[in-house]
């Protein structure tokens, strides 16, 4: 990465809100706060209101999506993610069970990939977002740069959890050898996909600028 | 106060709301927010041409990925071969419609829409005229971007490949390689994607269109 050019300077340490303007989240145009409609890209409604921070629904939405994702994560872990049918025997496997089986078979890299994508990333994401929400609401002002970076990482890695859902999809589509071996998806697959989507929506609803508000 | 009071040289940081005066960036320079270090915008050399070229190339690869077998499985003399669309159809017909829809949308439909949108916007920029709906198109492209999961599917294929190898002989078909190239193209497009730059270019295209009509 290259360093920022020397010419970059903050406008007297002023935030856009303090200057009575807002950045359009879609096209980065600078607009007066309260503009109903971005003249440059045509964005309007909630998206712009959020950008002007006049809309205080960001926290509620984030909490709601977070709660939904936690509720979906429970069945995603406890219900089977896929069934394996061999000669009339039906075997269930859960996410953690699958990781342990892979580890037992010695496929350590794959076990680690699945563990990171299906357990570490979702749990870490939910914990980080809860912490960020709490620090906004309890007005913890410390380590803002660090928290903003955490938020950025959370937003970036969220999609990668879908790996496990895709693996189930591929196995179901591929392993259809009749009596010899057939793989069927379990209810946890959809619950897990729902969990990934709701954590992505939670991260998208959270407004990182709230971490930087001086006097809330 | 109008838009013109803060002309295009200013940008409000998307993540910490700091209002920043942007200098003219030389090719290869990146502008980070001085307060929170967010990447505000960048001047990537030839990024527009790259987006245009990689988008078309990826779309061709995606089309090719639908033509050949994706994976072939060989277990105890039984051979099974699936195509990309065929595997989605299997999921759908066996009553896993929602799963099929989620997978198909995130690995093919959304990335394809994204690339088509960028091709359309690029054409508008290149011919220097505002094509109908180009702005709506770019807006939707930006909204869809986080839901593209092509590269994640590629990792998913490799993981399932390793899972199956112990059970049966697996062979990656021609379509797999086409899909891998498609994914590579999508990643290259997203690396060259800068929303501010695209909107600036689209504005320039509109201005050029107006002046040529006048």
Coordinates of C-alpha atoms in Angstrom, one line a residue:
Chain A
X1 CA 0.0 0.0 0.0
X2 CA 1.2 3.5 -0.8
X3 CA 1.1 6.2 1.8
X4 CA -1.5 8.9 1.4
X5 CA -0.4 11.8 -0.7
X6 CA 0.8 14.9 1.2
X7 CA -2.1 17.0 -0.1
X8 CA -4.7 15.1 1.9
X9 CA -5.9 17.1 4.9
X10 CA -9.0 17.1 7.0
X11 CA -11.3 20.2 6.7
X12 CA -10.4 21.7 10.1
X13 CA -11.0 18.4 11.7
X14 CA -14.7 18.9 10.8
X15 CA -17.1 16.1 10.2
X16 CA -19.4 16.3 7.3
X17 CA -22.4 16.4 9.8
X18 CA -20.9 19.3 11.7
X19 CA -20.5 21.1 8.4
X20 CA -24.2 20.5 7.5
X21 CA -23.4 18.1 4.7
X22 CA -23.5 14.4 4.1
X23 CA -21.7 12.0 1.8
X24 CA -23.9 10.0 -0.5
X25 CA -23.1 6.3 0.4
X26 CA -23.6 5.2 -3.2
X27 CA -21.7 7.8 -5.3
X28 CA -19.7 9.7 -2.6
X29 CA -21.3 13.1 -3.7
X30 CA -21.3 15.7 -0.9
X31 CA -24.9 16.8 -0.3
X32 CA -26.6 19.1 2.2
X33 CA -28.1 17.2 5.1
X34 CA -31.8 16.5 4.6
X35 CA -31.5 16.3 0.8
X36 CA -34.2 13.8 -0.1
X37 CA -32.6 12.7 -3.3
X38 CA -29.0 12.6 -4.6
X39 CA -28.8 14.6 -7.7
X40 CA -25.8 12.7 -8.9
X41 CA -26.8 9.1 -8.7
X42 CA -30.5 9.2 -7.8
X43 CA -30.3 7.5 -4.4
X44 CA -33.0 8.5 -2.1
X45 CA -35.0 7.4 1.0
X46 CA -33.4 5.6 3.9
X47 CA -30.0 5.2 2.4
X48 CA -29.5 8.9 2.3
X49 CA -31.2 9.6 5.6
X50 CA -28.8 7.1 7.1
X51 CA -25.9 8.9 5.5
X52 CA -27.0 12.1 7.1
X53 CA -27.3 10.3 10.5
X54 CA -30.7 11.8 10.9
X55 CA -32.1 8.3 10.9
X56 CA -31.5 6.8 14.3
X57 CA -32.7 3.3 13.3
X58 CA -29.2 2.0 12.6
X59 CA -28.7 0.5 16.1
X60 CA -32.2 -1.0 16.3
X61 CA -31.8 -2.6 12.9
X62 CA -28.3 -4.0 13.8
X63 CA -29.6 -5.4 17.1
X64 CA -32.6 -7.0 15.3
X65 CA -30.4 -8.7 12.7
X66 CA -27.9 -9.8 15.3
X67 CA -30.7 -11.4 17.4
X68 CA -32.1 -13.1 14.3
X69 CA -28.6 -14.4 13.4
X70 CA -28.1 -15.8 16.9
X71 CA -31.5 -17.5 16.8
X72 CA -30.6 -19.1 13.4
X73 CA -27.1 -20.1 14.6
X74 CA -28.5 -22.4 17.3
X75 CA -30.4 -24.8 14.9
X76 CA -27.5 -24.4 12.4
X77 CA -25.3 -26.0 15.0
X78 CA -27.6 -28.5 16.7
X79 CA -29.5 -29.9 13.7
X80 CA -27.9 -32.0 11.1
X81 CA -26.4 -30.1 8.1
X82 CA -26.5 -33.2 5.9
X83 CA -27.6 -36.9 5.9
X84 CA -25.5 -39.7 4.3
X85 CA -27.5 -42.7 3.2
X86 CA -25.5 -45.9 2.6
X87 CA -27.3 -49.2 2.0
X88 CA -30.3 -48.1 3.9
X89 CA -28.3 -46.6 6.8
X90 CA -29.0 -43.0 7.4
X91 CA -26.2 -41.1 9.1
X92 CA -26.6 -37.5 10.3
X93 CA -23.7 -35.0 10.5
X94 CA -23.6 -31.6 12.2
X95 CA -21.2 -28.8 11.4
X96 CA -18.9 -29.5 14.4
X97 CA -19.3 -33.3 13.8
X98 CA -18.1 -32.8 10.3
X99 CA -15.1 -30.8 11.4
X100 CA -14.2 -33.5 14.0
X101 CA -14.6 -36.3 11.4
X102 CA -12.3 -34.5 9.0
X103 CA -9.8 -33.9 11.8
X104 CA -10.0 -37.6 12.7
X105 CA -9.3 -38.6 9.1
X106 CA -6.2 -36.4 9.1
X107 CA -7.4 -33.8 6.7
X108 CA -6.3 -31.0 9.0
X109 CA -6.2 -28.1 6.4
X110 CA -9.8 -28.8 5.4
X111 CA -10.9 -29.2 9.0
X112 CA -9.3 -25.9 9.8
X113 CA -11.0 -24.2 6.8
X114 CA -14.4 -25.5 7.7
X115 CA -13.9 -24.6 11.4
X116 CA -12.8 -21.1 10.7
X117 CA -15.6 -20.5 8.1
X118 CA -18.4 -22.1 10.1
X119 CA -17.5 -21.5 13.7
X120 CA -14.8 -18.9 14.2
X121 CA -16.0 -16.3 11.7
X122 CA -19.7 -16.3 12.5
X123 CA -19.1 -16.3 16.3
X124 CA -16.4 -13.7 16.0
X125 CA -18.6 -11.6 13.8
X126 CA -21.5 -11.6 16.2
X127 CA -19.3 -10.9 19.2
X128 CA -17.5 -8.0 17.5
X129 CA -20.8 -6.5 16.3
X130 CA -22.3 -6.8 19.8
X131 CA -19.2 -5.1 21.3
X132 CA -19.4 -2.3 18.7
X133 CA -23.1 -1.7 19.4
X134 CA -22.5 -1.7 23.1
X135 CA -19.6 0.7 22.8
X136 CA -21.8 3.1 20.8
X137 CA -24.7 2.9 23.2
X138 CA -22.6 3.0 26.4
X139 CA -20.5 5.8 24.8
X140 CA -17.1 4.1 25.1
X141 CA -14.9 6.3 23.1
X142 CA -11.6 4.4 23.4
X143 CA -9.8 2.7 20.5
X144 CA -12.0 4.1 17.8
X145 CA -9.5 3.5 15.0
X146 CA -9.1 -0.1 16.2
X147 CA -12.9 -0.6 16.4
X148 CA -13.4 0.8 12.9
X149 CA -10.7 -1.6 11.6
X150 CA -12.5 -4.5 13.4
X151 CA -15.7 -3.4 11.7
X152 CA -14.1 -3.3 8.3
X153 CA -12.7 -6.8 8.8
X154 CA -16.1 -8.1 10.0
X155 CA -17.7 -6.7 6.9
X156 CA -15.1 -8.2 4.7
X157 CA -15.0 -11.8 6.0
X158 CA -18.7 -12.3 6.5
X159 CA -19.4 -13.8 3.1
X160 CA -16.7 -16.5 3.5
X161 CA -18.9 -18.4 6.0
X162 CA -21.0 -19.5 3.0
X163 CA -18.4 -22.1 2.2
X164 CA -20.1 -24.8 4.2
X165 CA -23.4 -24.3 2.6
X166 CA -21.8 -24.6 -0.9
X167 CA -20.0 -27.7 0.2
X168 CA -23.4 -29.3 1.2
X169 CA -24.9 -28.2 -2.1
X170 CA -22.1 -29.7 -4.1
X171 CA -22.1 -32.9 -2.2
X172 CA -25.9 -33.3 -2.5
X173 CA -25.8 -32.6 -6.2
X174 CA -22.9 -34.9 -6.8
X175 CA -23.2 -37.9 -4.5
X176 CA -26.3 -39.6 -5.8
X177 CA -25.3 -43.2 -6.3
X178 CA -28.6 -44.7 -5.4
X179 CA -28.2 -47.3 -2.7
X180 CA -24.5 -47.1 -2.6
X181 CA -24.4 -43.6 -1.2
X182 CA -26.7 -40.6 -1.3
X183 CA -26.2 -37.3 0.5
X184 CA -29.2 -35.2 1.4
X185 CA -29.2 -31.7 2.9
X186 CA -30.3 -31.2 6.5
X187 CA -32.3 -28.4 8.0
X188 CA -29.1 -26.8 9.4
X189 CA -27.9 -25.9 5.8
X190 CA -30.7 -23.3 5.3
X191 CA -30.5 -22.1 8.9
X192 CA -26.8 -21.6 8.4
X193 CA -27.3 -19.7 5.2
X194 CA -29.9 -17.5 6.9
X195 CA -27.4 -16.9 9.7
X196 CA -24.7 -15.7 7.2
X197 CA -27.2 -13.4 5.5
X198 CA -28.5 -11.9 8.7
X199 CA -25.0 -11.2 10.0
X200 CA -24.2 -9.6 6.7
X201 CA -27.3 -7.4 7.0
X202 CA -26.4 -6.7 10.6
X203 CA -22.9 -5.5 9.6
X204 CA -24.5 -3.5 6.8
X205 CA -27.0 -1.8 9.1
X206 CA -24.3 -0.8 11.6
X207 CA -23.1 2.7 11.0
X208 CA -19.4 2.9 11.9
X209 CA -19.6 6.7 12.0
X210 CA -21.6 6.4 15.2
X211 CA -18.3 5.3 16.8
X212 CA -16.8 8.7 16.0
X213 CA -19.6 11.0 17.1
X214 CA -18.1 13.4 19.6
X215 CA -21.0 14.4 21.8
X216 CA -23.8 11.9 21.5
Chain B
X1 CA -26.4 25.5 0.4
X2 CA -26.1 23.5 -2.7
X3 CA -24.0 20.7 -4.1
X4 CA -21.7 23.2 -5.6
X5 CA -20.6 24.6 -2.2
X6 CA -18.6 21.4 -1.7
X7 CA -17.5 20.5 -5.2
X8 CA -16.1 17.2 -6.3
X9 CA -12.8 17.6 -4.6
X10 CA -14.3 17.0 -1.2
X11 CA -15.3 13.6 0.1
X12 CA -17.0 12.6 3.4
X13 CA -15.4 9.5 4.9
X14 CA -17.9 6.6 4.7
X15 CA -16.8 5.2 8.0
X16 CA -16.0 8.2 10.3
X17 CA -17.8 11.1 8.5
X18 CA -14.6 13.3 8.4
X19 CA -14.9 15.8 5.6
X20 CA -11.7 15.5 3.5
X21 CA -10.3 17.7 0.7
X22 CA -9.0 15.3 -1.9
X23 CA -5.9 16.4 -3.9
X24 CA -5.5 15.2 -7.5
X25 CA -4.2 11.7 -7.2
X26 CA -1.4 10.6 -9.4
X27 CA -1.7 7.1 -11.0
X28 CA -1.2 4.4 -8.4
X29 CA -2.0 6.7 -5.5
X30 CA -4.5 5.7 -2.9
X31 CA -6.3 8.3 -0.6
X32 CA -6.9 7.1 2.9
X33 CA -8.9 8.9 5.6
X34 CA -6.5 10.7 7.9
X35 CA -8.6 9.9 10.9
X36 CA -9.7 6.3 10.5
X37 CA -7.6 5.1 7.6
X38 CA -10.5 4.1 5.4
X39 CA -9.6 3.8 1.7
X40 CA -11.5 6.8 0.3
X41 CA -10.7 6.5 -3.3
X42 CA -7.7 5.5 -5.5
X43 CA -6.3 6.4 -8.9
X44 CA -5.6 2.9 -10.3
X45 CA -4.0 3.1 -13.7
X46 CA -6.4 2.1 -16.6
X47 CA -8.9 0.8 -14.1
X48 CA -11.8 1.6 -16.4
X49 CA -10.4 -0.4 -19.3
X50 CA -9.5 -3.2 -17.0
X51 CA -13.0 -3.4 -15.6
X52 CA -14.5 -3.4 -19.1
X53 CA -12.1 -6.1 -20.3
X54 CA -12.2 -8.4 -17.3
X55 CA -16.0 -8.1 -17.1
X56 CA -16.4 -9.3 -20.7
X57 CA -13.8 -12.0 -20.3
X58 CA -15.5 -13.3 -17.1
X59 CA -18.9 -13.3 -18.7
X60 CA -17.6 -15.4 -21.6
X61 CA -16.0 -17.8 -19.0
X62 CA -19.3 -18.1 -17.2
X63 CA -21.1 -18.9 -20.4
X64 CA -18.4 -21.6 -21.1
X65 CA -18.8 -22.9 -17.6
X66 CA -22.4 -23.9 -18.5
X67 CA -21.5 -25.9 -21.6
X68 CA -19.3 -28.8 -20.3
X69 CA -19.3 -31.2 -17.4
X70 CA -18.4 -29.6 -14.2
X71 CA -17.3 -32.5 -12.0
X72 CA -17.2 -36.2 -12.9
X73 CA -17.5 -38.8 -10.2
X74 CA -16.4 -42.4 -10.5
X75 CA -17.3 -44.8 -7.8
X76 CA -17.3 -48.6 -8.1
X77 CA -17.9 -48.4 -11.8
X78 CA -20.7 -45.9 -11.6
X79 CA -19.9 -42.7 -13.4
X80 CA -21.8 -39.6 -12.6
X81 CA -21.2 -36.3 -14.3
X82 CA -22.9 -33.0 -13.5
X83 CA -23.0 -29.6 -15.1
X84 CA -23.2 -26.3 -13.3
X85 CA -26.9 -25.8 -14.2
X86 CA -27.6 -29.5 -13.8
X87 CA -26.4 -29.5 -10.2
X88 CA -28.7 -26.6 -9.4
X89 CA -31.6 -28.4 -11.2
X90 CA -30.9 -31.6 -9.1
X91 CA -31.2 -29.5 -5.9
X92 CA -34.4 -27.9 -7.1
X93 CA -36.1 -31.0 -8.3
X94 CA -35.3 -32.9 -5.1
X95 CA -37.3 -30.4 -3.1
X96 CA -34.5 -28.3 -1.9
X97 CA -35.7 -25.3 -3.9
X98 CA -34.7 -22.6 -1.4
X99 CA -31.2 -24.0 -1.1
X100 CA -31.0 -24.2 -4.9
X101 CA -32.2 -20.7 -5.2
X102 CA -29.7 -19.3 -2.6
X103 CA -26.8 -21.1 -4.1
X104 CA -27.6 -20.3 -7.7
X105 CA -28.2 -16.7 -7.0
X106 CA -25.0 -16.1 -5.1
X107 CA -22.7 -18.0 -7.4
X108 CA -24.0 -17.2 -10.8
X109 CA -27.0 -14.8 -11.1
X110 CA -25.7 -12.0 -8.9
X111 CA -22.1 -12.0 -10.2
X112 CA -23.5 -12.2 -13.8
X113 CA -25.8 -9.2 -13.2
X114 CA -22.9 -7.3 -11.6
X115 CA -20.7 -7.9 -14.6
X116 CA -23.4 -7.1 -17.1
X117 CA -24.1 -3.8 -15.2
X118 CA -20.4 -2.9 -15.3
X119 CA -20.2 -3.7 -19.0
X120 CA -23.2 -1.4 -19.7
X121 CA -21.8 1.4 -17.6
X122 CA -18.4 1.0 -19.2
X123 CA -19.9 1.2 -22.7
X124 CA -21.7 4.5 -21.6
X125 CA -18.4 5.8 -20.3
X126 CA -16.4 4.7 -23.4
X127 CA -18.8 6.1 -26.0
X128 CA -19.0 9.3 -24.0
X129 CA -22.8 9.4 -23.9
X130 CA -25.2 8.8 -21.1
X131 CA -27.1 5.6 -22.1
X132 CA -30.6 5.2 -20.7
X133 CA -30.6 3.8 -17.2
X134 CA -26.8 3.8 -16.8
X135 CA -27.1 5.6 -13.5
X136 CA -29.7 3.2 -12.1
X137 CA -27.6 0.4 -13.4
X138 CA -24.5 1.5 -11.5
X139 CA -26.5 2.1 -8.4
X140 CA -27.8 -1.5 -8.5
X141 CA -24.4 -2.8 -9.3
X142 CA -23.0 -1.2 -6.1
X143 CA -25.9 -2.6 -4.1
X144 CA -25.4 -6.1 -5.4
X145 CA -21.6 -6.2 -5.0
X146 CA -21.5 -7.6 -1.4
X147 CA -23.8 -10.5 -2.4
X148 CA -21.5 -11.9 -5.0
X149 CA -20.0 -15.2 -3.7
X150 CA -18.3 -16.6 -6.8
X151 CA -14.9 -16.9 -5.2
X152 CA -16.3 -18.5 -2.1
X153 CA -18.0 -21.2 -4.2
X154 CA -14.6 -22.0 -5.7
X155 CA -13.2 -22.7 -2.3
X156 CA -16.4 -24.7 -1.6
X157 CA -15.7 -26.8 -4.7
X158 CA -12.1 -27.5 -3.6
X159 CA -13.2 -28.4 0.0
X160 CA -15.9 -30.9 -1.3
X161 CA -13.4 -32.2 -3.8
X162 CA -11.1 -33.2 -1.0
X163 CA -14.0 -34.6 1.0
X164 CA -15.0 -36.8 -1.9
X165 CA -11.6 -38.0 -3.0
X166 CA -11.5 -40.6 -0.2
X167 CA -14.8 -42.0 -1.4
X168 CA -14.5 -42.0 -5.2
X169 CA -12.4 -40.8 -8.1
X170 CA -13.3 -37.3 -8.9
X171 CA -12.3 -35.5 -12.1
X172 CA -12.7 -31.7 -12.5
X173 CA -14.3 -31.0 -15.9
X174 CA -13.6 -28.3 -18.4
X175 CA -16.4 -26.2 -16.9
X176 CA -14.7 -26.1 -13.5
X177 CA -11.7 -24.4 -15.1
X178 CA -13.9 -22.0 -16.9
X179 CA -15.6 -21.2 -13.7
X180 CA -12.3 -20.7 -12.0
X181 CA -11.3 -18.2 -14.6
X182 CA -14.6 -16.5 -14.2
X183 CA -14.0 -16.2 -10.5
X184 CA -10.5 -14.8 -11.2
X185 CA -12.0 -12.2 -13.5
X186 CA -14.6 -11.2 -10.9
X187 CA -11.9 -10.7 -8.3
X188 CA -9.8 -8.6 -10.8
X189 CA -12.9 -6.5 -11.5
X190 CA -13.5 -5.9 -7.8
X191 CA -9.9 -5.0 -7.3
X192 CA -10.2 -2.2 -9.9
X193 CA -13.6 -1.1 -8.8
X194 CA -13.9 2.4 -7.3
X195 CA -17.3 3.9 -7.0
X196 CA -16.2 7.5 -6.9
X197 CA -14.2 7.1 -10.1
X198 CA -17.0 5.3 -11.9
X199 CA -19.5 8.1 -11.0
X200 CA -17.0 10.8 -12.0
X201 CA -16.5 9.1 -15.4
X202 CA -20.3 8.7 -15.8
X203 CA -20.7 12.4 -15.0
X204 CA -18.0 13.2 -17.6
X205 CA -19.8 11.0 -20.2
X206 CA -23.0 13.0 -19.5
X207 CA -21.2 16.3 -19.9
X208 CA -19.7 15.1 -23.2
X209 CA -23.1 13.9 -24.4
X210 CA -24.7 17.3 -23.6
X211 CA -22.0 19.3 -25.3
X212 CA -22.1 17.2 -28.5
X213 CA -25.9 17.6 -28.7
X214 CA -25.7 21.4 -28.2

